[in-house]
Coordinates of C-alpha atoms in Angstrom, one line a residue:
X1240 CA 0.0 0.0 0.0
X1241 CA 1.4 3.6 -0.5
X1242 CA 3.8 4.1 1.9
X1243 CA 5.2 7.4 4.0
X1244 CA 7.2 7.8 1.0
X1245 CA 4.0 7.6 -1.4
X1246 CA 1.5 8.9 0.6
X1247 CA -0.4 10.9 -2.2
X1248 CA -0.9 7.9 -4.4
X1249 CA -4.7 7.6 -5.1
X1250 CA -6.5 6.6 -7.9
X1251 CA -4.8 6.0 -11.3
X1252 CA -2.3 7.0 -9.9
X1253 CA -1.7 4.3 -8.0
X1254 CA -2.5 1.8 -10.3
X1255 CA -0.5 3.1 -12.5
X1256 CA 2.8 2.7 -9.5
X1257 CA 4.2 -0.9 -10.4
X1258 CA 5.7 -0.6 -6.6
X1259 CA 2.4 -0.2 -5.0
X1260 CA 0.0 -1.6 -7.6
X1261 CA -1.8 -4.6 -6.0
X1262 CA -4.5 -5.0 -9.2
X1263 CA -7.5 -6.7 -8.6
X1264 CA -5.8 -7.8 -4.9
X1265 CA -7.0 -4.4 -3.8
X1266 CA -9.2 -5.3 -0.9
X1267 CA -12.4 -3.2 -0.8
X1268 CA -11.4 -1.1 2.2
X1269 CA -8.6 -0.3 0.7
X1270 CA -10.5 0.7 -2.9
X1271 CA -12.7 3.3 -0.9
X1272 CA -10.0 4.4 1.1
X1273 CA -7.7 4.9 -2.3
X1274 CA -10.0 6.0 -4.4
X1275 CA -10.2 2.7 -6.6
X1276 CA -13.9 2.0 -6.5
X1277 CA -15.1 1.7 -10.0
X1278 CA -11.5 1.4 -11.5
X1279 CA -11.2 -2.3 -11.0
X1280 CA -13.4 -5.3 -11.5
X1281 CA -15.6 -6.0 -8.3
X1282 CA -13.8 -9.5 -7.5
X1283 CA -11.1 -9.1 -4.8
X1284 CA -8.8 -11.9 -5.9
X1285 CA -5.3 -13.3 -4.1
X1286 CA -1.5 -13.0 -5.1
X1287 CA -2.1 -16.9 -6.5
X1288 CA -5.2 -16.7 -8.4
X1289 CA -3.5 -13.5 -10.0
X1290 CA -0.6 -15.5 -10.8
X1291 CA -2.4 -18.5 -12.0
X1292 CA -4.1 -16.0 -14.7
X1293 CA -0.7 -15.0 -15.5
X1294 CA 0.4 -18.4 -16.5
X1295 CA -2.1 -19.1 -19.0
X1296 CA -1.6 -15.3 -20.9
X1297 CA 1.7 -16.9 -20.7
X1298 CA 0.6 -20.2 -22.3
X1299 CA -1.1 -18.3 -24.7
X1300 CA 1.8 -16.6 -26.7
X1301 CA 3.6 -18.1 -29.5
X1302 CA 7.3 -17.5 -28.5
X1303 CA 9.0 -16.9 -25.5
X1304 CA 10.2 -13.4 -27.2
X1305 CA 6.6 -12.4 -26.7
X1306 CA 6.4 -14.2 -23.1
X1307 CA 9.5 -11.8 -22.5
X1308 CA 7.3 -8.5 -23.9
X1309 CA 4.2 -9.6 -22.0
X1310 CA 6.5 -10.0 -18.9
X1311 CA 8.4 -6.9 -18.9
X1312 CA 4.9 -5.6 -19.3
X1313 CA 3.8 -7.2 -16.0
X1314 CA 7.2 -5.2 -14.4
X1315 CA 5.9 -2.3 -15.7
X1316 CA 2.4 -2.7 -13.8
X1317 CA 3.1 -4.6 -11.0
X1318 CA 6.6 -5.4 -9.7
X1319 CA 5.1 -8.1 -6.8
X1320 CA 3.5 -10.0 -9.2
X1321 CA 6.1 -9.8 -11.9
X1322 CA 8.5 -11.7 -9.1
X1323 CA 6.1 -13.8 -7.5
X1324 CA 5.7 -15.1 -11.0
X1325 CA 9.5 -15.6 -11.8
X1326 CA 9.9 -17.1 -8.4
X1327 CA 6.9 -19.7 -8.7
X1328 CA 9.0 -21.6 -11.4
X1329 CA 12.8 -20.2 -12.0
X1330 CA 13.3 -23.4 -14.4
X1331 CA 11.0 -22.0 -16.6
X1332 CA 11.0 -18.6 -16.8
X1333 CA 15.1 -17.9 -16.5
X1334 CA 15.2 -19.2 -19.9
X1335 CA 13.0 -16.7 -20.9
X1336 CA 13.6 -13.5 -19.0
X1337 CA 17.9 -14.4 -19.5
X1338 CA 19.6 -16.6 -21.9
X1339 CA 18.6 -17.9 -24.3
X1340 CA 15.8 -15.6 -25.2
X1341 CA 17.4 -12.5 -24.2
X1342 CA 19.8 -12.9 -27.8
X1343 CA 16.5 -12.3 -29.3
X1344 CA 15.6 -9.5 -27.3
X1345 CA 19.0 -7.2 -27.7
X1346 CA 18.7 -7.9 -31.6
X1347 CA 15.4 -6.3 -31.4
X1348 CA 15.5 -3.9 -28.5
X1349 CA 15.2 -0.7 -29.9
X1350 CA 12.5 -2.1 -32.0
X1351 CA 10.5 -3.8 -28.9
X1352 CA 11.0 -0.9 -26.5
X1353 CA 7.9 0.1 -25.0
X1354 CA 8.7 2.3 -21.7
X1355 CA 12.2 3.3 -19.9
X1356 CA 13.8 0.9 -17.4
X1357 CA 17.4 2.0 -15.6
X1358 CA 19.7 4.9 -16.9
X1359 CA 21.4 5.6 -20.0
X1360 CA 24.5 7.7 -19.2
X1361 CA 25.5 9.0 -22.9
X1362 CA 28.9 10.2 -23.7
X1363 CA 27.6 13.2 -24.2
X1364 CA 26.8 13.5 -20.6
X1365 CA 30.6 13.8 -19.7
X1366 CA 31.4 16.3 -17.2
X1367 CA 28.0 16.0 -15.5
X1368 CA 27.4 12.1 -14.8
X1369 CA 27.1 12.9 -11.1
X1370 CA 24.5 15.2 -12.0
X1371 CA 22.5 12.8 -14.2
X1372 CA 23.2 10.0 -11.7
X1373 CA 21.2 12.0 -8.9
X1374 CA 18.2 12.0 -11.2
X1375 CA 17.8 8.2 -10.4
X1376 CA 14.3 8.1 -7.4
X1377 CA 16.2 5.5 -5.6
X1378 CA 19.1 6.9 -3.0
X1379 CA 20.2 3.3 -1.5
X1380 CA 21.2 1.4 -4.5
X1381 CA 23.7 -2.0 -3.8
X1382 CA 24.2 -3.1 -7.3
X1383 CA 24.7 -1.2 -10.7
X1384 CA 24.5 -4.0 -13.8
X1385 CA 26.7 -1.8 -16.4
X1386 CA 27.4 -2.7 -20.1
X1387 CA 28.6 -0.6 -23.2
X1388 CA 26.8 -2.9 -25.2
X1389 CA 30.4 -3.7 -26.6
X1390 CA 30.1 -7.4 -26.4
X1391 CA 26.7 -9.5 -26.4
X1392 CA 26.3 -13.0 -26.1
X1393 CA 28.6 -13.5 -29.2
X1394 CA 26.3 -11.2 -31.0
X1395 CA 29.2 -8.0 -30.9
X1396 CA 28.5 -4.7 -30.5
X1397 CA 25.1 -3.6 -30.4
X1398 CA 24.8 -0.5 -28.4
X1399 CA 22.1 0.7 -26.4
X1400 CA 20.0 -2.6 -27.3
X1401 CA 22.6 -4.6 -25.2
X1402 CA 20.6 -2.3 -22.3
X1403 CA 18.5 -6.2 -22.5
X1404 CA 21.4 -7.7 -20.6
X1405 CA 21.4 -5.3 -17.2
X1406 CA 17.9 -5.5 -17.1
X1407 CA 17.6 -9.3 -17.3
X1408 CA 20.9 -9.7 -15.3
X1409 CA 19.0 -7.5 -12.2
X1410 CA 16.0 -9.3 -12.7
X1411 CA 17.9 -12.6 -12.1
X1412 CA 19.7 -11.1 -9.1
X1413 CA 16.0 -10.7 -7.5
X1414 CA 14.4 -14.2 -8.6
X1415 CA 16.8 -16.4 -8.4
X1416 CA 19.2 -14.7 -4.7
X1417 CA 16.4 -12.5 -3.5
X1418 CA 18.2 -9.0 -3.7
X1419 CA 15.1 -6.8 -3.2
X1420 CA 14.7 -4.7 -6.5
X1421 CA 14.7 -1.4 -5.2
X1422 CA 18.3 -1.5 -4.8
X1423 CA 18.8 -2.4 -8.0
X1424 CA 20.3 -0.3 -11.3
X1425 CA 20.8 -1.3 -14.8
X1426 CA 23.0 0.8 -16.7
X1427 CA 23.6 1.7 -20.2
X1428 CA 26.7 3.8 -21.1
X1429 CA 26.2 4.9 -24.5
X1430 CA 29.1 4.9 -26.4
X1431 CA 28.3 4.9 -29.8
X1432 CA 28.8 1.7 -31.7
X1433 CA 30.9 0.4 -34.3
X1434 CA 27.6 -1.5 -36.0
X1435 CA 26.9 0.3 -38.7
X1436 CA 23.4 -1.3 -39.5
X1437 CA 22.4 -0.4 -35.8
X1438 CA 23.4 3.6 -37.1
X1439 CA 21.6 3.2 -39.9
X1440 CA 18.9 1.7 -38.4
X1441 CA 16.1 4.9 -37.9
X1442 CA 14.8 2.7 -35.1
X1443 CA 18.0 2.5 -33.2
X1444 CA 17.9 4.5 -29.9
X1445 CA 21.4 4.8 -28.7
X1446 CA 23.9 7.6 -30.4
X1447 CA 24.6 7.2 -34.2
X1448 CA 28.3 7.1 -34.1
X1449 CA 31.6 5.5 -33.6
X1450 CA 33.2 4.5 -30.0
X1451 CA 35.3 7.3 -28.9
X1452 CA 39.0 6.8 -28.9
X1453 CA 40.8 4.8 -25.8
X1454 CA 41.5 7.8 -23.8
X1455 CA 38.5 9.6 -23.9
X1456 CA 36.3 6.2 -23.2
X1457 CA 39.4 6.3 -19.7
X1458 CA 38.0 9.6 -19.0
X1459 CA 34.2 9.0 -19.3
X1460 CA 34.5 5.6 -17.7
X1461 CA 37.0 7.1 -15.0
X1462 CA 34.2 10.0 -14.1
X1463 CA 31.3 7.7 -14.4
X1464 CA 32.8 5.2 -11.3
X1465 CA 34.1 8.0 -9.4
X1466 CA 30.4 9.6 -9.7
X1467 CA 29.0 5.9 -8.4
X1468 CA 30.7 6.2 -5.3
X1469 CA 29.8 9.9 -4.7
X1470 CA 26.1 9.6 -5.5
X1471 CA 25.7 5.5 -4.2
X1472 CA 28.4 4.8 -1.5
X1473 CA 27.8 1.7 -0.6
X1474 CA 26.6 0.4 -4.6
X1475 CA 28.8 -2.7 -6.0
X1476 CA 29.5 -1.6 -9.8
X1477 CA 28.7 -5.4 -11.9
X1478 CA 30.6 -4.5 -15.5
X1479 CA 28.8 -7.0 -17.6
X1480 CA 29.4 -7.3 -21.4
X1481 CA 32.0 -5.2 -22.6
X1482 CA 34.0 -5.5 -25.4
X1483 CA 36.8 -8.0 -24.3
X1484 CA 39.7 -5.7 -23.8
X1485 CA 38.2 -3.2 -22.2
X1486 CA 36.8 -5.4 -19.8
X1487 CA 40.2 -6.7 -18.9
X1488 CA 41.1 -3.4 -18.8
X1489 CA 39.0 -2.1 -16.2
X1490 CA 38.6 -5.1 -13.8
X1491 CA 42.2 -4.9 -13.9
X1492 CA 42.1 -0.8 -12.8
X1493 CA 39.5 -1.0 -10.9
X1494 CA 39.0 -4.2 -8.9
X1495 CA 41.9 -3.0 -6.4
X1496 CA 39.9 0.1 -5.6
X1497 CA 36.1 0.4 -5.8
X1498 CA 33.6 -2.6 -4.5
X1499 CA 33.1 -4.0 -8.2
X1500 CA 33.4 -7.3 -10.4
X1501 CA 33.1 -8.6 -14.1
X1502 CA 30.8 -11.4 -14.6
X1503 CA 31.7 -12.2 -17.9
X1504 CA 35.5 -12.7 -16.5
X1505 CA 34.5 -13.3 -13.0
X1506 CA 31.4 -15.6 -12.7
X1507 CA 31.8 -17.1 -16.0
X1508 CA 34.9 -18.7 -13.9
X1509 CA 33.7 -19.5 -11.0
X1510 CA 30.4 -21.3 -12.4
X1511 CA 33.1 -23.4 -14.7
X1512 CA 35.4 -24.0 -11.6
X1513 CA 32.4 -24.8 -9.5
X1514 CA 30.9 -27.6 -12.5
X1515 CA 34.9 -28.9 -12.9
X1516 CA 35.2 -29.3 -9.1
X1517 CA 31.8 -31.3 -9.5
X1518 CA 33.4 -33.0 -12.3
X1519 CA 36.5 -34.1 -10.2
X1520 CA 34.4 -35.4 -7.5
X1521 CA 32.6 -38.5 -10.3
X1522 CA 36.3 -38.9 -10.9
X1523 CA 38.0 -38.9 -7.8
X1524 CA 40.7 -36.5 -9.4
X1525 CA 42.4 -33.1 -7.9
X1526 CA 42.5 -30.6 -9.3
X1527 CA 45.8 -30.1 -9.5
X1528 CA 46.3 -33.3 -12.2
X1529 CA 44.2 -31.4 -14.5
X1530 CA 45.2 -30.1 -18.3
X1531 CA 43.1 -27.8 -19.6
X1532 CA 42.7 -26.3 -23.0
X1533 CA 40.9 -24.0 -24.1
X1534 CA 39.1 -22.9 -27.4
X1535 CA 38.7 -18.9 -27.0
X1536 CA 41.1 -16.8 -25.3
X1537 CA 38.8 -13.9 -24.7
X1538 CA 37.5 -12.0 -21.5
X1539 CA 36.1 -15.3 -20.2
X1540 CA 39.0 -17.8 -21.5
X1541 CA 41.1 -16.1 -19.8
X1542 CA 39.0 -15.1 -16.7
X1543 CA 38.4 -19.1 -16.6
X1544 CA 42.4 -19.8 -16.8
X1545 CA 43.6 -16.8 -14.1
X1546 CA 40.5 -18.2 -11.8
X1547 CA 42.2 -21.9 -12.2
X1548 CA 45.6 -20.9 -11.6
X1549 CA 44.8 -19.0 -8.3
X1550 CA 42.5 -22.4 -7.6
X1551 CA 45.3 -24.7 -8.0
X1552 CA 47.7 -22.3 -6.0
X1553 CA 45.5 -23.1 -3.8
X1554 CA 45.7 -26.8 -3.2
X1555 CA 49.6 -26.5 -3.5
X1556 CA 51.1 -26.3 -6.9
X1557 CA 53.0 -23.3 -7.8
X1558 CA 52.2 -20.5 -10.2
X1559 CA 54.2 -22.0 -13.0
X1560 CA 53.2 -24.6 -12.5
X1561 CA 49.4 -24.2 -12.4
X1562 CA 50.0 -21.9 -15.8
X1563 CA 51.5 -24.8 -17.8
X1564 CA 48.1 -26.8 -17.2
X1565 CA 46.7 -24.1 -19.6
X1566 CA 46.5 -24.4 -22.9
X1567 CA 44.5 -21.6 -24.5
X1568 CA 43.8 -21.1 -28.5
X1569 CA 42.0 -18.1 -30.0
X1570 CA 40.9 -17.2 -33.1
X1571 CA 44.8 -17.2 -34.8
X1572 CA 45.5 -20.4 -33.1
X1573 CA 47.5 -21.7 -30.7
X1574 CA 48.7 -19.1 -27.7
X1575 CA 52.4 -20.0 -28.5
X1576 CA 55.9 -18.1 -27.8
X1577 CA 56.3 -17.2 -31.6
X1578 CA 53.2 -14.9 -31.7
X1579 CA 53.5 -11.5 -31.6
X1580 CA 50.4 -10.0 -31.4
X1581 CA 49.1 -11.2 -27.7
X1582 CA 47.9 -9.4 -25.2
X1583 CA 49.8 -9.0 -21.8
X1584 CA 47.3 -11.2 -20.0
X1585 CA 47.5 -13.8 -23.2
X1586 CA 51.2 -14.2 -23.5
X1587 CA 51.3 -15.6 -19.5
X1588 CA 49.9 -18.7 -21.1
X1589 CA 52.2 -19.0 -24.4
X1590 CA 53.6 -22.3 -25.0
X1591 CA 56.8 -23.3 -26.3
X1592 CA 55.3 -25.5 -29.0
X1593 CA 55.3 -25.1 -32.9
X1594 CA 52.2 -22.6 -34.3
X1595 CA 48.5 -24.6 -34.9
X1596 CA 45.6 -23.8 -35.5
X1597 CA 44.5 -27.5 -35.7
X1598 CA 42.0 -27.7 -32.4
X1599 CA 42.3 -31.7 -32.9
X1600 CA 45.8 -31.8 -33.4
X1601 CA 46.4 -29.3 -29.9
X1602 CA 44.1 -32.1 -28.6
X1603 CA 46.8 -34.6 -29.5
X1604 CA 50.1 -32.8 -28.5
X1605 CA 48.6 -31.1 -24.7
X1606 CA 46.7 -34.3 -23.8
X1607 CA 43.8 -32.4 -21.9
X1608 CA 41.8 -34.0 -19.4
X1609 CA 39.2 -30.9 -19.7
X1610 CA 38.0 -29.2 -22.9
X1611 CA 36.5 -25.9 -22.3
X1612 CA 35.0 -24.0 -25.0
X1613 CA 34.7 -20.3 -24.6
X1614 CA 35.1 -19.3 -28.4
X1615 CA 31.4 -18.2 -29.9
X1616 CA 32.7 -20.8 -32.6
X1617 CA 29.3 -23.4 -33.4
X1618 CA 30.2 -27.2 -33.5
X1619 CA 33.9 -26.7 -33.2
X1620 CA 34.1 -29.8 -30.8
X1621 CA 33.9 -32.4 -33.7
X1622 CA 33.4 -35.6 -33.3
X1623 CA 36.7 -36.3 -34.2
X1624 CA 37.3 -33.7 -31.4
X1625 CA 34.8 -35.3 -28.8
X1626 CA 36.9 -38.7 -30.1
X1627 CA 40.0 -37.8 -29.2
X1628 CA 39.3 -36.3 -25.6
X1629 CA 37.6 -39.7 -24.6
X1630 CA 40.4 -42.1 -26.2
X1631 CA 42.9 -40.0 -23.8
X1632 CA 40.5 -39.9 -20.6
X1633 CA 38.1 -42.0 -19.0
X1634 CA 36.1 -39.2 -18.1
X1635 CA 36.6 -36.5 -20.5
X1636 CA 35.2 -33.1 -19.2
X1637 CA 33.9 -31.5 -22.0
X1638 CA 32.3 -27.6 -21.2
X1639 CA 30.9 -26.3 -24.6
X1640 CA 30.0 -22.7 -23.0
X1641 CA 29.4 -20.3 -25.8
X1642 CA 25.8 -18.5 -26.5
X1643 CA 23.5 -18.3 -27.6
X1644 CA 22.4 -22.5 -28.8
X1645 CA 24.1 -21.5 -32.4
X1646 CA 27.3 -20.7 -31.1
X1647 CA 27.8 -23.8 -28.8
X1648 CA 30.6 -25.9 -29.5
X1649 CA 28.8 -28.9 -29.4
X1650 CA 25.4 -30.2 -28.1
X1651 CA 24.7 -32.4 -25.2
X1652 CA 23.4 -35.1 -27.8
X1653 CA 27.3 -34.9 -29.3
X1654 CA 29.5 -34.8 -26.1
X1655 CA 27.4 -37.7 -25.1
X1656 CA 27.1 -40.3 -27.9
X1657 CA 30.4 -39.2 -29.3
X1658 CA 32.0 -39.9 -26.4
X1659 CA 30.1 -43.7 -25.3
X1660 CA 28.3 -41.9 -22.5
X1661 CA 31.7 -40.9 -20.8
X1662 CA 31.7 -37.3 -21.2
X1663 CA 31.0 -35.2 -18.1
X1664 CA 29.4 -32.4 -20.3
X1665 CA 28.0 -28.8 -19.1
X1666 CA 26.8 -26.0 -21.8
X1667 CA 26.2 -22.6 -21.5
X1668 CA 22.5 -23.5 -22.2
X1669 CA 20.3 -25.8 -20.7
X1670 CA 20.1 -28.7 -22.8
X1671 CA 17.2 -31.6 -22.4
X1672 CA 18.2 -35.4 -20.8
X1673 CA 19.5 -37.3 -23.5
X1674 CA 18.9 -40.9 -23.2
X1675 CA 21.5 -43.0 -25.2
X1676 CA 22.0 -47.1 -24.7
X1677 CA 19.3 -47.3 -22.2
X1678 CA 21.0 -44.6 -19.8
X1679 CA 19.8 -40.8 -19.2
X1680 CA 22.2 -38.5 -18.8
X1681 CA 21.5 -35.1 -17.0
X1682 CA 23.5 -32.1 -19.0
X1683 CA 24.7 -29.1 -16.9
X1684 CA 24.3 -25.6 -17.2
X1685 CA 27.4 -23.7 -16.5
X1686 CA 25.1 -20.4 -16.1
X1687 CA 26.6 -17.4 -14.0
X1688 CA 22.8 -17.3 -12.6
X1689 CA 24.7 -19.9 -10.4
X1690 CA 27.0 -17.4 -8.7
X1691 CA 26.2 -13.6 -9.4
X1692 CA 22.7 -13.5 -7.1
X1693 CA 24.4 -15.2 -4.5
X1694 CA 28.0 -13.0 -4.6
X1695 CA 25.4 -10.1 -5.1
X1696 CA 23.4 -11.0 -1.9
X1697 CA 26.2 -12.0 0.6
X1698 CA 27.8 -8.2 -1.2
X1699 CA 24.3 -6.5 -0.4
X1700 CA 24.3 -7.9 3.1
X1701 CA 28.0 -7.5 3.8
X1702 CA 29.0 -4.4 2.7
X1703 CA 32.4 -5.2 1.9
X1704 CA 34.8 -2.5 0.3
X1705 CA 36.1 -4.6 -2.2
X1706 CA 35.3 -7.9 -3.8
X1707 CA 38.3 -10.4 -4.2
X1708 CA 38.9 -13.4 -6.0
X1709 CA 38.6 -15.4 -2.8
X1710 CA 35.4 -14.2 -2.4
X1711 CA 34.6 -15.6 -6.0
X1712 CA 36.3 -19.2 -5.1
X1713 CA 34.7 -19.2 -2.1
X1714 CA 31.0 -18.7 -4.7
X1715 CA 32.4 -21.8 -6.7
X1716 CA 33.3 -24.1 -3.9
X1717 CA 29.7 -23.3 -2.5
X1718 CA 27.9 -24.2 -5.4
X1719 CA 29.9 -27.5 -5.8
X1720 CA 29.2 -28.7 -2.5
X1721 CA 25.5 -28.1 -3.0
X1722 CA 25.6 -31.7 -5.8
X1723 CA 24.8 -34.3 -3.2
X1724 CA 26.4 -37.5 -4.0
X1725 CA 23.3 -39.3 -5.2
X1726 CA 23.3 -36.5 -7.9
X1727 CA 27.2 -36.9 -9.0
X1728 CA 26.5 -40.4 -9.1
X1729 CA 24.0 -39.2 -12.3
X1730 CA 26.5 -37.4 -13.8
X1731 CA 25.1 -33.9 -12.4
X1732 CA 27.3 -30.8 -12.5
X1733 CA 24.3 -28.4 -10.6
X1734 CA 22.0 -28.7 -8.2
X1735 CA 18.8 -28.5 -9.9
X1736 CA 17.4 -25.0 -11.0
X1737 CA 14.0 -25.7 -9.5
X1738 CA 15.9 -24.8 -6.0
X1739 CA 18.0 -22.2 -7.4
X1740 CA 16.5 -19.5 -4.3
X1741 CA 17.6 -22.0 -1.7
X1742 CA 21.2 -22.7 -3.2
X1743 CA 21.9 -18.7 -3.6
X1744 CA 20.9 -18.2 0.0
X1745 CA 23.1 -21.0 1.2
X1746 CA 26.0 -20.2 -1.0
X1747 CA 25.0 -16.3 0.1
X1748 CA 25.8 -17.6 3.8
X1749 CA 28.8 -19.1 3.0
X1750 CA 30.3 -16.2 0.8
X1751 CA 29.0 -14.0 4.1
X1752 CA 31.0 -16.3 6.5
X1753 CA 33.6 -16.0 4.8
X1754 CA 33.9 -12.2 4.7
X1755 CA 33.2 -11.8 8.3
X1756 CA 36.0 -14.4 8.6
X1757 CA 38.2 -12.1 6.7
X1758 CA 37.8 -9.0 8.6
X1759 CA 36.5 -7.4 5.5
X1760 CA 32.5 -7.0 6.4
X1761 CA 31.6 -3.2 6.8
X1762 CA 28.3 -4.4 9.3
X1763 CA 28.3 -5.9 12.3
X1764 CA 28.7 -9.6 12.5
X1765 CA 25.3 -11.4 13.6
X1766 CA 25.1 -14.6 15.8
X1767 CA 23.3 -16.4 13.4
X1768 CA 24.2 -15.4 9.8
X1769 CA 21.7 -17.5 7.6
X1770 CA 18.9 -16.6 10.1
X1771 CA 20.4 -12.6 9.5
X1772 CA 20.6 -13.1 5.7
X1773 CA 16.5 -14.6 5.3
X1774 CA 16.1 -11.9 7.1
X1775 CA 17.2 -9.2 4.1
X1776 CA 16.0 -11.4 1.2
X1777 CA 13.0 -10.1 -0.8
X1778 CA 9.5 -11.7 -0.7
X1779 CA 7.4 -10.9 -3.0
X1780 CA 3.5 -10.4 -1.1
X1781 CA 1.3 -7.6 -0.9
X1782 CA 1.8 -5.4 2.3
X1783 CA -1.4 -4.3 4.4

């Protein structure tokens, strides 16, 4: 009901609030004292039966682009029911509010958009972000979701209709770890873009023109964090889906110094060290006996191999050698000592082996006992590919992590019956049980939806100043242990995603423990910290 901070909402008005609008779950009292009477049907329903209607206008549309339109609708009119919706069934509706559909939706956004959602900071705007920042109702945010668009789920640079990604990301934060949305901010710098259909496109909403060069995107960037922490002190700064140097870039500037993390670099890792550690649990490996190689050597190959290394540091091995069990390729082949054009953060993993850029012949010479592709490349893992891998292990682990489904290395169907059944197999999808010989097998999602709700609700609760990669680690090794044994012994890599809200909360405790543990919480420790952290987490129910 309106609040002290919404007192004057009557009417329209108030139906029109998606933060206060209750629909047809306005009691009568509440109609005459609102001035509703006569604006809503005379049936007083519940949250459930309004829910229930929900699902079958759901049921009714003929894609799950328009299931995404109808729901961001529903946001638009009432925010309780939108969640209580996306928390009835997260199985269903994270495909269809994230990955896949959300490919669809950034192709189209500017031609979909119906009615604003977060801030877009334009380049434009540089020398006043602060100023354009405080324009935002909301004083108390905890978590900014920012992209330039620059880099979208292997789609490139599409500008302002990447603005799909924060708001599905943020959405996700809420239904699947309980952050309560008000605290919430998806961001769009605006840039410019280097697709020239999307300029020519009269449709297209974001600026019709090139990226600036590198040091003026330093400044705007540079002013844009430093406003963040003026405007929302105690805000965590998500970079998500930037183009992949600059997201190296400025994790690499700024993780030391403001409360922030990449995703793409970041949780992409620690879901893929959380589904290997899985992996090496069926086997009864360490981790430190692993090869791995990798097919893309991007933001998220190499966020992946760094998150590895420090892993395997870890449980003993040095750096060196925890680097030489990673073998990365990218798009010129072979990360090897005779290259010249690689990247700082590239060359610590060149080899001293001849050039290649045969993926099967790499196979041969590395002998990898994980394959993990990262490269946006469709059906690279041939089955000549998927062969190989299980005639030099047992158990080949084979991650084929690219998006969206076109861009996937290999299916579940191929990494299974190329492979005799052997493969432990996750995908950056979810792909259906495949049955083959008589046996199901169970393929994994290696989603970040795994591990950025939780960081993001143990980072709301916590308050710590920055976020380190032990804290990330520490996300992994909390997911892992979440796949009881009777599960590994199915050949699953995740706990189901029917319980995602109970395994974010419990990996959210953990993460939580362990900042207190480290001395780095900014709150006061509580007695009983899953008790304390239920007690922050977002419900969504009509107040009285």
């Amino acid at each position: 009901m309106p609040t002290a901070s919404t007192p004057h909402l009557r009417g329209m008005s108030l139906l029109n609030d998606a933060s206060q609008n209750k629909g047809t779950a306005f009691t009568a009292e509440e109609r005459r004292q609102y001035g509703l009477e006569g604006l809503l049907p005379t049936h007083v329903e519940s949250l459930d039966r309004q829910v229930e209607r929900i699902h079958r206008h759901l049921e009714a549309k003929p894609s799950d682009l328009e299931r995404y339109i109808y729901l961001s609708g529903l946001r638009d009119q009432n925010e309780t029911l939108f969640y209580r919706v996306l928390m009835s069934n997260p199985a269903k509706f994270v495909p269809i509010i994230y990955a896949p559909t959300l490919a669809a939706v950034c192709q189209q956004f500017s031609h979909i958009y119906r009615r604003p959602r977060g801030m877009y900071i334009s380049l434009e705007m540089k020398g006043r972000i602060e100023e354009v920042l405080r324009n935002w109702p909301v004083d108390d945010v905890r978590v900014i979701c920012v992209t330039t668009g620059g880099r979208i789920l292997g789609l490139g640079d599409i500008g302002v209709n990447g603005m799909g990604i924060p708001i599905g990301k943020l959405n996700l934060y809420t239904a699947c770890g309980a952050v309560p949305p008000k605290v919430l901010l998806p961001i769009q710098l605006d840039i410019g873009t280097t697709n020239s259909a999307l300029r020519a496109d009269p449709l297209y909403l974001g600026l019709r023109r090139e990226p600036p060069s590198q040091d003026v995107l330093d400044e705007f960037v540079e002013e844009f964090v430093q406003a963040v922490q003026t405007v929302f002190p105690r805000c965590c700064l998500h970079f998500e889906d930037w183009k992949g140097t600059d997201a190296i870039r400025y994790l690499e500037k700024y993780f030391p110094r403001v409360r922030c993390y990449n995703d793409d670099i970041q949780g992409t890792a620690a879901v893929t060290l959380a589904g290997l550690i899985t992996a090496l649990r069926i086997k009864n490996e360490p981790l430190t006996k692993q090869r791995v190689l990798f097919l893309g050597a991007g933001s998220s190959g190499l966020g992946i191999a760094n998150m590895l290394v420090t892993a395997m540091q870890k449980e003993g091995l040095s750096e060196a050698d925890a680097v030489s069990r990673m073998t990365l390729m990218d798009v010129d082949g072979l990360l090897e000592t005779s290259r010249t054009d690689l990247s700082p953060q590239q060359a610590r993993f060149a080899k001293d082996m001849p050039p290649s850029r045969d993926l099967l012949a790499t196979i041969k010479a590395a002998k990898p006992t994980v394959l993990i592709g990262v490269s946006t490349c469709g059906g690279a893992f041939t089955q000549a590919v998927v062969e190989e891998m299980a005639a030099l292990n047992e158990r080949p682990v084979i991650f084929a992590l690219s998006l969206p489904a076109k861009n996937a290395e290999c299916t579940a169907e191929q990494a299974y019956s190329w492979s005799d059944g052997r493969a432990l197999f996750a995908a950056g999808l979810q792909y259906p049980e495949v049955t083959l010989n008589e046996k199901t097998f169970y393929p994994g999602q290696a989603n970040n939806f795994y591990i950025f709700p939780a960081l993001g609700l143990a980072v709301y609760a916590t308050c710590p100043d920055l976020i380190t990669d032990d804290m990330v680690i520490k996300a992994a090794k909390a997911l892992a242990d979440q796949v009881d044994p009777a599960a590994q012994e199915r050949g699953r890599l995740f706990p189901p995603q029917s319980e995602i809200l109970e395994v974010s909360i419990t990996s959210a405790t953990r993460i939580a423990e362990f900042i207190f543990d480290q001395g780095a919480a900014t709150v006061e420790r509580p007695q009983d910290i899953r008790a304390w952290i239920e007690s922050l987490i977002y419900t969504p129910g009509y107040k009285d």
